[in-house]
């Protein structure tokens, strides 16, 4: 559908999103999440059907990665909760 944007450009994907799909390996999840963190925290998002953008609204983070982070033995949900504590 035209409403889905597939891109490797982090800034472009955050322009108008309500869901952020993290499709990467479990070993690269922490790196990707850390790259996203500063962008997500400094941006205002628009909830579906709402205007204007708000710092209070946060898009949904969805991880497609399976497995554990080798160094910490953490699940991907634990890695994301550590990096994005306000999303828990």
mmCIF file of C-alpha atoms in Angstrom:
data_model
loop_
_atom_site.group_PDB
_atom_site.id
_atom_site.type_symbol
_atom_site.label_atom_id
_atom_site.label_comp_id
_atom_site.label_asym_id
_atom_site.label_seq_id
_atom_site.Cartn_x
_atom_site.Cartn_y
_atom_site.Cartn_z
ATOM 1 C CA UNK A 1 0.000 0.000 0.000
ATOM 2 C CA UNK A 2 1.032 3.593 -0.571
ATOM 3 C CA UNK A 3 0.715 4.228 3.176
ATOM 4 C CA UNK A 4 3.772 2.041 3.909
ATOM 5 C CA UNK A 5 7.248 3.496 3.402
ATOM 6 C CA UNK A 6 10.236 1.167 3.186
ATOM 7 C CA UNK A 7 13.498 3.044 3.611
ATOM 8 C CA UNK A 8 16.923 2.827 5.198
ATOM 9 C CA UNK A 9 16.927 6.615 5.822
ATOM 10 C CA UNK A 10 16.081 7.039 9.522
ATOM 11 C CA UNK A 11 15.098 10.690 9.211
ATOM 12 C CA UNK A 12 12.804 9.984 6.260
ATOM 13 C CA UNK A 13 11.069 7.108 8.016
ATOM 14 C CA UNK A 14 10.281 9.281 11.038
ATOM 15 C CA UNK A 15 8.680 12.092 9.031
ATOM 16 C CA UNK A 16 5.145 10.783 9.391
ATOM 17 C CA UNK A 17 4.938 7.486 11.206
ATOM 18 C CA UNK A 18 2.776 5.948 13.869
ATOM 19 C CA UNK A 19 4.639 2.602 13.905
ATOM 20 C CA UNK A 20 8.393 2.047 13.692
ATOM 21 C CA UNK A 21 9.173 -1.476 12.513
ATOM 22 C CA UNK A 22 12.677 -2.504 13.609
ATOM 23 C CA UNK A 23 13.622 -5.199 11.088
ATOM 24 C CA UNK A 24 17.229 -6.081 11.843
ATOM 25 C CA UNK A 25 19.260 -8.877 13.387
ATOM 26 C CA UNK A 26 19.242 -9.277 17.149
ATOM 27 C CA UNK A 27 22.956 -8.402 17.197
ATOM 28 C CA UNK A 28 22.326 -5.025 15.525
ATOM 29 C CA UNK A 29 19.160 -4.102 17.478
ATOM 30 C CA UNK A 30 20.976 -2.092 20.164
ATOM 31 C CA UNK A 31 22.902 -0.072 17.558
ATOM 32 C CA UNK A 32 19.745 0.672 15.574
ATOM 33 C CA UNK A 33 17.782 1.563 18.706
ATOM 34 C CA UNK A 34 20.520 3.944 19.869
ATOM 35 C CA UNK A 35 20.513 5.632 16.436
ATOM 36 C CA UNK A 36 16.740 6.043 16.657
ATOM 37 C CA UNK A 37 16.663 7.239 20.274
ATOM 38 C CA UNK A 38 17.916 10.788 19.772
ATOM 39 C CA UNK A 39 15.772 11.234 16.661
ATOM 40 C CA UNK A 40 12.612 9.954 18.342
ATOM 41 C CA UNK A 41 13.161 12.016 21.497
ATOM 42 C CA UNK A 42 13.696 15.269 19.584
ATOM 43 C CA UNK A 43 10.770 14.870 17.184
ATOM 44 C CA UNK A 44 7.072 15.626 17.432
ATOM 45 C CA UNK A 45 4.760 12.975 16.034
ATOM 46 C CA UNK A 46 1.183 13.051 14.836
ATOM 47 C CA UNK A 47 -1.190 10.419 16.168
ATOM 48 C CA UNK A 48 -3.353 8.879 13.453
ATOM 49 C CA UNK A 49 -6.116 11.339 12.622
ATOM 50 C CA UNK A 50 -4.826 13.994 15.034
ATOM 51 C CA UNK A 51 -3.240 17.394 14.495
ATOM 52 C CA UNK A 52 -0.963 19.173 15.339
ATOM 53 C CA UNK A 53 2.209 17.157 16.046
ATOM 54 C CA UNK A 54 2.847 16.485 19.721
ATOM 55 C CA UNK A 55 5.911 15.659 21.807
ATOM 56 C CA UNK A 56 3.549 13.637 24.050
ATOM 57 C CA UNK A 57 2.647 11.135 21.313
ATOM 58 C CA UNK A 58 5.157 8.362 20.659
ATOM 59 C CA UNK A 59 5.013 5.977 17.710
ATOM 60 C CA UNK A 60 4.743 2.266 18.461
ATOM 61 C CA UNK A 61 8.038 0.353 18.316
ATOM 62 C CA UNK A 62 7.787 -3.147 16.836
ATOM 63 C CA UNK A 63 10.742 -5.525 16.733
ATOM 64 C CA UNK A 64 10.842 -8.325 14.161
ATOM 65 C CA UNK A 65 14.156 -9.695 15.470
ATOM 66 C CA UNK A 66 14.351 -13.070 17.148
ATOM 67 C CA UNK A 67 16.954 -14.353 19.509
ATOM 68 C CA UNK A 68 19.054 -12.922 22.296
ATOM 69 C CA UNK A 69 21.735 -10.264 22.347
ATOM 70 C CA UNK A 70 24.923 -12.338 22.694
ATOM 71 C CA UNK A 71 26.775 -10.068 25.142
ATOM 72 C CA UNK A 72 23.900 -9.513 27.579
ATOM 73 C CA UNK A 73 21.639 -12.531 26.880
ATOM 74 C CA UNK A 74 18.726 -10.036 26.757
ATOM 75 C CA UNK A 75 15.613 -10.487 24.633
ATOM 76 C CA UNK A 76 14.953 -7.742 22.088
ATOM 77 C CA UNK A 77 12.082 -6.423 24.204
ATOM 78 C CA UNK A 78 14.534 -6.012 27.101
ATOM 79 C CA UNK A 79 17.068 -4.195 24.894
ATOM 80 C CA UNK A 80 14.377 -1.807 23.645
ATOM 81 C CA UNK A 81 13.014 -1.246 27.161
ATOM 82 C CA UNK A 82 16.506 -0.374 28.355
ATOM 83 C CA UNK A 83 17.034 2.180 25.577
ATOM 84 C CA UNK A 84 13.453 3.507 25.501
ATOM 85 C CA UNK A 85 12.315 3.325 29.153
ATOM 86 C CA UNK A 86 9.343 5.646 28.527
ATOM 87 C CA UNK A 87 7.910 3.124 26.066
ATOM 88 C CA UNK A 88 7.569 0.336 28.625
#
